[in-house]
Amino acid sequence: MRLNLGGRYWYYRESRSITWDGRELVGLCKLSPRREIVILKTKNQKIQLDAIIHECLHALSWSHGEDAVATIAESAANVLYEVGLRRSTDSCDRAGVTKVRTLLYNVLRASRFHLDVDDGATLAARDISYVLCRLGWQWREQRRGNGE
């Protein structure tokens, strides 16, 4: 599958195992021999969501360090998963994409609190929200228990 991130196409695939420099990984973003994002196939949706966001952030900006990307991706995945984003075989709806984009934008902006300008957060949130939609991530309304 091809994904558009930052105006460039990236090939996307999932694999049962990913090894780079002798280490097992949950995700990998590489430029050569072709732009490609590889994500570990896992039943743990929260880990997979984190890995997808993480590698999309790398694809959008190679200038961010690994620690910063890891923190931002983990924060975004935690928020999105907590409010009900799950992988599904259903088709994506526009309202769900808008919610995901809005939450992603706010996490990205909060992670770059020292900046006075948008710094690409709008475009990154837009691209990542569409990637998640294409990969089958859907907004699931959370059922509230009594008293919530």
PDB file of N, CA and C in Angstrom, residues 39-119:
ATOM      1  N   ILE A  39       5.670  -2.050   9.788  1.00  0.00           N
ATOM      2  CA  ILE A  39       5.109  -2.136  11.138  1.00  0.00           C
ATOM      3  C   ILE A  39       4.947  -3.607  11.509  1.00  0.00           C
ATOM      4  N   LEU A  40       5.271  -3.934  12.749  1.00  0.00           N
ATOM      5  CA  LEU A  40       5.140  -5.292  13.244  1.00  0.00           C
ATOM      6  C   LEU A  40       3.667  -5.691  13.328  1.00  0.00           C
ATOM      7  N   LYS A  41       3.339  -6.873  12.799  1.00  0.00           N
ATOM      8  CA  LYS A  41       1.986  -7.420  12.967  1.00  0.00           C
ATOM      9  C   LYS A  41       1.859  -7.879  14.407  1.00  0.00           C
ATOM     10  N   THR A  42       0.906  -7.328  15.114  1.00  0.00           N
ATOM     11  CA  THR A  42       0.685  -7.705  16.502  1.00  0.00           C
ATOM     12  C   THR A  42      -0.793  -7.567  16.827  1.00  0.00           C
ATOM     13  N   LYS A  43      -1.247  -8.344  17.785  1.00  0.00           N
ATOM     14  CA  LYS A  43      -2.643  -8.232  18.213  1.00  0.00           C
ATOM     15  C   LYS A  43      -2.822  -7.081  19.198  1.00  0.00           C
ATOM     16  N   ASN A  44      -1.724  -6.555  19.731  1.00  0.00           N
ATOM     17  CA  ASN A  44      -1.796  -5.441  20.670  1.00  0.00           C
ATOM     18  C   ASN A  44      -1.958  -4.145  19.879  1.00  0.00           C
ATOM     19  N   GLN A  45      -3.201  -3.668  19.800  1.00  0.00           N
ATOM     20  CA  GLN A  45      -3.499  -2.504  18.975  1.00  0.00           C
ATOM     21  C   GLN A  45      -2.826  -1.226  19.476  1.00  0.00           C
ATOM     22  N   LYS A  46      -2.658  -1.092  20.770  1.00  0.00           N
ATOM     23  CA  LYS A  46      -2.036   0.123  21.310  1.00  0.00           C
ATOM     24  C   LYS A  46      -0.569   0.206  20.878  1.00  0.00           C
ATOM     25  N   ILE A  47       0.131  -0.921  20.904  1.00  0.00           N
ATOM     26  CA  ILE A  47       1.531  -0.950  20.462  1.00  0.00           C
ATOM     27  C   ILE A  47       1.613  -0.649  18.971  1.00  0.00           C
ATOM     28  N   GLN A  48       0.704  -1.223  18.198  1.00  0.00           N
ATOM     29  CA  GLN A  48       0.713  -0.999  16.762  1.00  0.00           C
ATOM     30  C   GLN A  48       0.386   0.456  16.424  1.00  0.00           C
ATOM     31  N   LEU A  49      -0.578   1.035  17.115  1.00  0.00           N
ATOM     32  CA  LEU A  49      -0.925   2.443  16.902  1.00  0.00           C
ATOM     33  C   LEU A  49       0.268   3.346  17.198  1.00  0.00           C
ATOM     34  N   ASP A  50       0.935   3.098  18.299  1.00  0.00           N
ATOM     35  CA  ASP A  50       2.132   3.857  18.670  1.00  0.00           C
ATOM     36  C   ASP A  50       3.189   3.748  17.567  1.00  0.00           C
ATOM     37  N   ALA A  51       3.423   2.532  17.083  1.00  0.00           N
ATOM     38  CA  ALA A  51       4.448   2.314  16.049  1.00  0.00           C
ATOM     39  C   ALA A  51       4.094   3.035  14.750  1.00  0.00           C
ATOM     40  N   ILE A  52       2.829   2.999  14.353  1.00  0.00           N
ATOM     41  CA  ILE A  52       2.419   3.673  13.116  1.00  0.00           C
ATOM     42  C   ILE A  52       2.631   5.177  13.236  1.00  0.00           C
ATOM     43  N   ILE A  53       2.181   5.764  14.333  1.00  0.00           N
ATOM     44  CA  ILE A  53       2.364   7.210  14.527  1.00  0.00           C
ATOM     45  C   ILE A  53       3.849   7.548  14.578  1.00  0.00           C
ATOM     46  N   HIS A  54       4.616   6.753  15.308  1.00  0.00           N
ATOM     47  CA  HIS A  54       6.061   6.957  15.444  1.00  0.00           C
ATOM     48  C   HIS A  54       6.743   6.995  14.071  1.00  0.00           C
ATOM     49  N   GLU A  55       6.471   5.982  13.248  1.00  0.00           N
ATOM     50  CA  GLU A  55       7.143   5.920  11.945  1.00  0.00           C
ATOM     51  C   GLU A  55       6.629   6.984  10.988  1.00  0.00           C
ATOM     52  N   CYS A  56       5.364   7.357  11.100  1.00  0.00           N
ATOM     53  CA  CYS A  56       4.845   8.472  10.288  1.00  0.00           C
ATOM     54  C   CYS A  56       5.543   9.776  10.656  1.00  0.00           C
ATOM     55  N   LEU A  57       5.786   9.993  11.940  1.00  0.00           N
ATOM     56  CA  LEU A  57       6.507  11.197  12.364  1.00  0.00           C
ATOM     57  C   LEU A  57       7.915  11.221  11.787  1.00  0.00           C
ATOM     58  N   HIS A  58       8.590  10.066  11.780  1.00  0.00           N
ATOM     59  CA  HIS A  58       9.915  10.006  11.146  1.00  0.00           C
ATOM     60  C   HIS A  58       9.811  10.328   9.655  1.00  0.00           C
ATOM     61  N   ALA A  59       8.804   9.775   8.990  1.00  0.00           N
ATOM     62  CA  ALA A  59       8.647  10.022   7.552  1.00  0.00           C
ATOM     63  C   ALA A  59       8.409  11.507   7.274  1.00  0.00           C
ATOM     64  N   LEU A  60       7.714  12.168   8.173  1.00  0.00           N
ATOM     65  CA  LEU A  60       7.415  13.589   7.993  1.00  0.00           C
ATOM     66  C   LEU A  60       8.591  14.495   8.328  1.00  0.00           C
ATOM     67  N   SER A  61       9.451  14.063   9.261  1.00  0.00           N
ATOM     68  CA  SER A  61      10.556  14.927   9.683  1.00  0.00           C
ATOM     69  C   SER A  61      11.703  14.107  10.247  1.00  0.00           C
ATOM     70  N   TRP A  62      12.793  14.048   9.490  1.00  0.00           N
ATOM     71  CA  TRP A  62      13.981  13.333   9.966  1.00  0.00           C
ATOM     72  C   TRP A  62      14.790  14.176  10.945  1.00  0.00           C
ATOM     73  N   SER A  63      14.402  15.425  11.167  1.00  0.00           N
ATOM     74  CA  SER A  63      15.178  16.302  12.045  1.00  0.00           C
ATOM     75  C   SER A  63      14.877  16.075  13.527  1.00  0.00           C
ATOM     76  N   HIS A  64      13.772  15.393  13.841  1.00  0.00           N
ATOM     77  CA  HIS A  64      13.452  15.134  15.243  1.00  0.00           C
ATOM     78  C   HIS A  64      14.235  13.919  15.732  1.00  0.00           C
ATOM     79  N   GLY A  65      14.774  14.009  16.934  1.00  0.00           N
ATOM     80  CA  GLY A  65      15.516  12.903  17.513  1.00  0.00           C
ATOM     81  C   GLY A  65      14.611  11.747  17.896  1.00  0.00           C
ATOM     82  N   GLU A  66      15.199  10.583  18.065  1.00  0.00           N
ATOM     83  CA  GLU A  66      14.442   9.371  18.397  1.00  0.00           C
ATOM     84  C   GLU A  66      13.662   9.514  19.705  1.00  0.00           C
ATOM     85  N   ASP A  67      14.287  10.093  20.716  1.00  0.00           N
ATOM     86  CA  ASP A  67      13.593  10.244  22.005  1.00  0.00           C
ATOM     87  C   ASP A  67      12.363  11.143  21.886  1.00  0.00           C
ATOM     88  N   ALA A  68      12.489  12.242  21.161  1.00  0.00           N
ATOM     89  CA  ALA A  68      11.365  13.152  20.984  1.00  0.00           C
ATOM     90  C   ALA A  68      10.238  12.475  20.214  1.00  0.00           C
ATOM     91  N   VAL A  69      10.577  11.782  19.136  1.00  0.00           N
ATOM     92  CA  VAL A  69       9.567  11.089  18.329  1.00  0.00           C
ATOM     93  C   VAL A  69       8.882  10.011  19.167  1.00  0.00           C
ATOM     94  N   ALA A  70       9.646   9.273  19.949  1.00  0.00           N
ATOM     95  CA  ALA A  70       9.074   8.211  20.793  1.00  0.00           C
ATOM     96  C   ALA A  70       8.089   8.785  21.810  1.00  0.00           C
ATOM     97  N   THR A  71       8.452   9.890  22.430  1.00  0.00           N
ATOM     98  CA  THR A  71       7.581  10.517  23.433  1.00  0.00           C
ATOM     99  C   THR A  71       6.297  11.051  22.800  1.00  0.00           C
ATOM    100  N   ILE A  72       6.432  11.740  21.678  1.00  0.00           N
ATOM    101  CA  ILE A  72       5.268  12.308  20.996  1.00  0.00           C
ATOM    102  C   ILE A  72       4.336  11.192  20.516  1.00  0.00           C
ATOM    103  N   ALA A  73       4.900  10.169  19.879  1.00  0.00           N
ATOM    104  CA  ALA A  73       4.079   9.065  19.361  1.00  0.00           C
ATOM    105  C   ALA A  73       3.374   8.324  20.482  1.00  0.00           C
ATOM    106  N   GLU A  74       4.079   8.075  21.560  1.00  0.00           N
ATOM    107  CA  GLU A  74       3.466   7.378  22.691  1.00  0.00           C
ATOM    108  C   GLU A  74       2.323   8.199  23.286  1.00  0.00           C
ATOM    109  N   SER A  75       2.543   9.498  23.446  1.00  0.00           N
ATOM    110  CA  SER A  75       1.496  10.376  23.980  1.00  0.00           C
ATOM    111  C   SER A  75       0.279  10.396  23.068  1.00  0.00           C
ATOM    112  N   ALA A  76       0.508  10.549  21.762  1.00  0.00           N
ATOM    113  CA  ALA A  76      -0.593  10.583  20.804  1.00  0.00           C
ATOM    114  C   ALA A  76      -1.348   9.255  20.797  1.00  0.00           C
ATOM    115  N   ALA A  77      -0.623   8.147  20.784  1.00  0.00           N
ATOM    116  CA  ALA A  77      -1.267   6.823  20.772  1.00  0.00           C
ATOM    117  C   ALA A  77      -2.072   6.606  22.047  1.00  0.00           C
ATOM    118  N   ASN A  78      -1.525   7.007  23.186  1.00  0.00           N
ATOM    119  CA  ASN A  78      -2.249   6.847  24.454  1.00  0.00           C
ATOM    120  C   ASN A  78      -3.567   7.620  24.442  1.00  0.00           C
ATOM    121  N   VAL A  79      -3.531   8.870  23.985  1.00  0.00           N
ATOM    122  CA  VAL A  79      -4.744   9.697  23.946  1.00  0.00           C
ATOM    123  C   VAL A  79      -5.756   9.095  22.971  1.00  0.00           C
ATOM    124  N   LEU A  80      -5.313   8.780  21.760  1.00  0.00           N
ATOM    125  CA  LEU A  80      -6.227   8.257  20.747  1.00  0.00           C
ATOM    126  C   LEU A  80      -6.837   6.918  21.157  1.00  0.00           C
ATOM    127  N   TYR A  81      -6.028   6.067  21.749  1.00  0.00           N
ATOM    128  CA  TYR A  81      -6.538   4.758  22.175  1.00  0.00           C
ATOM    129  C   TYR A  81      -7.511   4.907  23.338  1.00  0.00           C
ATOM    130  N   GLU A  82      -7.182   5.786  24.251  1.00  0.00           N
ATOM    131  CA  GLU A  82      -8.035   5.993  25.429  1.00  0.00           C
ATOM    132  C   GLU A  82      -9.433   6.499  25.049  1.00  0.00           C
ATOM    133  N   VAL A  83      -9.508   7.334  24.030  1.00  0.00           N
ATOM    134  CA  VAL A  83     -10.807   7.880  23.636  1.00  0.00           C
ATOM    135  C   VAL A  83     -11.530   7.023  22.601  1.00  0.00           C
ATOM    136  N   GLY A  84     -10.934   5.887  22.225  1.00  0.00           N
ATOM    137  CA  GLY A  84     -11.682   4.926  21.430  1.00  0.00           C
ATOM    138  C   GLY A  84     -11.217   4.620  20.023  1.00  0.00           C
ATOM    139  N   LEU A  85     -10.009   4.985  19.635  1.00  0.00           N
ATOM    140  CA  LEU A  85      -9.538   4.643  18.296  1.00  0.00           C
ATOM    141  C   LEU A  85      -9.112   3.173  18.283  1.00  0.00           C
ATOM    142  N   ARG A  86      -9.687   2.408  17.344  1.00  0.00           N
ATOM    143  CA  ARG A  86      -9.385   0.985  17.234  1.00  0.00           C
ATOM    144  C   ARG A  86      -9.289   0.602  15.766  1.00  0.00           C
ATOM    145  N   ARG A  87      -8.557  -0.471  15.507  1.00  0.00           N
ATOM    146  CA  ARG A  87      -8.457  -0.984  14.142  1.00  0.00           C
ATOM    147  C   ARG A  87      -9.705  -1.796  13.826  1.00  0.00           C
ATOM    148  N   SER A  88     -10.204  -1.626  12.614  1.00  0.00           N
ATOM    149  CA  SER A  88     -11.464  -2.247  12.226  1.00  0.00           C
ATOM    150  C   SER A  88     -11.438  -2.587  10.745  1.00  0.00           C
ATOM    151  N   THR A  89     -12.362  -3.431  10.329  1.00  0.00           N
ATOM    152  CA  THR A  89     -12.513  -3.723   8.903  1.00  0.00           C
ATOM    153  C   THR A  89     -13.567  -2.828   8.266  1.00  0.00           C
ATOM    154  N   ASP A  90     -14.252  -2.024   9.076  1.00  0.00           N
ATOM    155  CA  ASP A  90     -15.259  -1.094   8.550  1.00  0.00           C
ATOM    156  C   ASP A  90     -14.578   0.043   7.797  1.00  0.00           C
ATOM    157  N   SER A  91     -15.339   0.688   6.931  1.00  0.00           N
ATOM    158  CA  SER A  91     -14.782   1.831   6.217  1.00  0.00           C
ATOM    159  C   SER A  91     -14.724   3.043   7.149  1.00  0.00           C
ATOM    160  N   CYS A  92     -13.815   3.923   6.845  1.00  0.00           N
ATOM    161  CA  CYS A  92     -13.558   5.097   7.674  1.00  0.00           C
ATOM    162  C   CYS A  92     -14.619   6.173   7.443  1.00  0.00           C
ATOM    163  N   ASP A  93     -14.998   6.853   8.504  1.00  0.00           N
ATOM    164  CA  ASP A  93     -15.958   7.948   8.337  1.00  0.00           C
ATOM    165  C   ASP A  93     -15.275   9.295   8.554  1.00  0.00           C
ATOM    166  N   ARG A  94     -15.778  10.298   7.848  1.00  0.00           N
ATOM    167  CA  ARG A  94     -15.168  11.629   7.862  1.00  0.00           C
ATOM    168  C   ARG A  94     -15.165  12.263   9.248  1.00  0.00           C
ATOM    169  N   ALA A  95     -16.221  12.060  10.013  1.00  0.00           N
ATOM    170  CA  ALA A  95     -16.297  12.644  11.357  1.00  0.00           C
ATOM    171  C   ALA A  95     -15.205  12.060  12.248  1.00  0.00           C
ATOM    172  N   GLY A  96     -14.955  10.773  12.119  1.00  0.00           N
ATOM    173  CA  GLY A  96     -13.898  10.129  12.901  1.00  0.00           C
ATOM    174  C   GLY A  96     -12.521  10.653  12.543  1.00  0.00           C
ATOM    175  N   VAL A  97     -12.289  10.855  11.245  1.00  0.00           N
ATOM    176  CA  VAL A  97     -11.000  11.393  10.789  1.00  0.00           C
ATOM    177  C   VAL A  97     -10.795  12.791  11.360  1.00  0.00           C
ATOM    178  N   THR A  98     -11.842  13.589  11.386  1.00  0.00           N
ATOM    179  CA  THR A  98     -11.753  14.953  11.924  1.00  0.00           C
ATOM    180  C   THR A  98     -11.406  14.928  13.408  1.00  0.00           C
ATOM    181  N   LYS A  99     -12.020  14.038  14.168  1.00  0.00           N
ATOM    182  CA  LYS A  99     -11.705  13.922  15.598  1.00  0.00           C
ATOM    183  C   LYS A  99     -10.251  13.511  15.805  1.00  0.00           C
ATOM    184  N   VAL A 100      -9.814  12.520  15.031  1.00  0.00           N
ATOM    185  CA  VAL A 100      -8.427  12.054  15.148  1.00  0.00           C
ATOM    186  C   VAL A 100      -7.468  13.179  14.798  1.00  0.00           C
ATOM    187  N   ARG A 101      -7.750  13.900  13.703  1.00  0.00           N
ATOM    188  CA  ARG A 101      -6.880  15.008  13.283  1.00  0.00           C
ATOM    189  C   ARG A 101      -6.805  16.085  14.359  1.00  0.00           C
ATOM    190  N   THR A 102      -7.933  16.420  14.964  1.00  0.00           N
ATOM    191  CA  THR A 102      -7.963  17.451  16.007  1.00  0.00           C
ATOM    192  C   THR A 102      -7.150  17.027  17.230  1.00  0.00           C
ATOM    193  N   LEU A 103      -7.335  15.795  17.669  1.00  0.00           N
ATOM    194  CA  LEU A 103      -6.560  15.309  18.822  1.00  0.00           C
ATOM    195  C   LEU A 103      -5.071  15.238  18.502  1.00  0.00           C
ATOM    196  N   LEU A 104      -4.728  14.728  17.332  1.00  0.00           N
ATOM    197  CA  LEU A 104      -3.319  14.665  16.939  1.00  0.00           C
ATOM    198  C   LEU A 104      -2.701  16.052  16.884  1.00  0.00           C
ATOM    199  N   TYR A 105      -3.414  16.996  16.293  1.00  0.00           N
ATOM    200  CA  TYR A 105      -2.904  18.364  16.216  1.00  0.00           C
ATOM    201  C   TYR A 105      -2.584  18.897  17.612  1.00  0.00           C
ATOM    202  N   ASN A 106      -3.495  18.706  18.539  1.00  0.00           N
ATOM    203  CA  ASN A 106      -3.283  19.232  19.891  1.00  0.00           C
ATOM    204  C   ASN A 106      -2.142  18.539  20.615  1.00  0.00           C
ATOM    205  N   VAL A 107      -1.983  17.248  20.429  1.00  0.00           N
ATOM    206  CA  VAL A 107      -0.837  16.539  21.033  1.00  0.00           C
ATOM    207  C   VAL A 107       0.462  17.045  20.414  1.00  0.00           C
ATOM    208  N   LEU A 108       0.483  17.202  19.083  1.00  0.00           N
ATOM    209  CA  LEU A 108       1.694  17.689  18.415  1.00  0.00           C
ATOM    210  C   LEU A 108       2.044  19.105  18.862  1.00  0.00           C
ATOM    211  N   ARG A 109       1.048  19.967  18.963  1.00  0.00           N
ATOM    212  CA  ARG A 109       1.301  21.338  19.418  1.00  0.00           C
ATOM    213  C   ARG A 109       1.787  21.361  20.857  1.00  0.00           C
ATOM    214  N   ALA A 110       1.165  20.557  21.708  1.00  0.00           N
ATOM    215  CA  ALA A 110       1.572  20.517  23.121  1.00  0.00           C
ATOM    216  C   ALA A 110       2.996  20.000  23.264  1.00  0.00           C
ATOM    217  N   SER A 111       3.388  19.097  22.390  1.00  0.00           N
ATOM    218  CA  SER A 111       4.737  18.531  22.483  1.00  0.00           C
ATOM    219  C   SER A 111       5.801  19.533  22.041  1.00  0.00           C
ATOM    220  N   ARG A 112       5.393  20.540  21.320  1.00  0.00           N
ATOM    221  CA  ARG A 112       6.310  21.587  20.850  1.00  0.00           C
ATOM    222  C   ARG A 112       5.914  22.931  21.468  1.00  0.00           C
ATOM    223  N   PHE A 113       5.679  22.927  22.781  1.00  0.00           N
ATOM    224  CA  PHE A 113       5.105  24.074  23.490  1.00  0.00           C
ATOM    225  C   PHE A 113       5.938  25.340  23.372  1.00  0.00           C
ATOM    226  N   HIS A 114       7.226  25.226  23.102  1.00  0.00           N
ATOM    227  CA  HIS A 114       8.090  26.404  23.042  1.00  0.00           C
ATOM    228  C   HIS A 114       7.977  27.158  21.710  1.00  0.00           C
ATOM    229  N   LEU A 115       7.234  26.641  20.768  1.00  0.00           N
ATOM    230  CA  LEU A 115       7.114  27.284  19.465  1.00  0.00           C
ATOM    231  C   LEU A 115       5.909  28.216  19.429  1.00  0.00           C
ATOM    232  N   ASP A 116       6.083  29.347  18.776  1.00  0.00           N
ATOM    233  CA  ASP A 116       4.992  30.305  18.649  1.00  0.00           C
ATOM    234  C   ASP A 116       4.156  30.065  17.401  1.00  0.00           C
ATOM    235  N   VAL A 117       4.661  29.291  16.474  1.00  0.00           N
ATOM    236  CA  VAL A 117       3.944  29.036  15.224  1.00  0.00           C
ATOM    237  C   VAL A 117       3.543  27.571  15.141  1.00  0.00           C
ATOM    238  N   ASP A 118       2.737  27.285  14.175  1.00  0.00           N
ATOM    239  CA  ASP A 118       2.193  25.943  13.983  1.00  0.00           C
ATOM    240  C   ASP A 118       3.289  24.889  13.791  1.00  0.00           C
ATOM    241  N   ASP A 119       4.371  25.218  13.107  1.00  0.00           N
ATOM    242  CA  ASP A 119       5.503  24.328  12.878  1.00  0.00           C
ATOM    243  C   ASP A 119       5.104  23.007  12.225  1.00  0.00           C
TER     244      ASP A 119
END
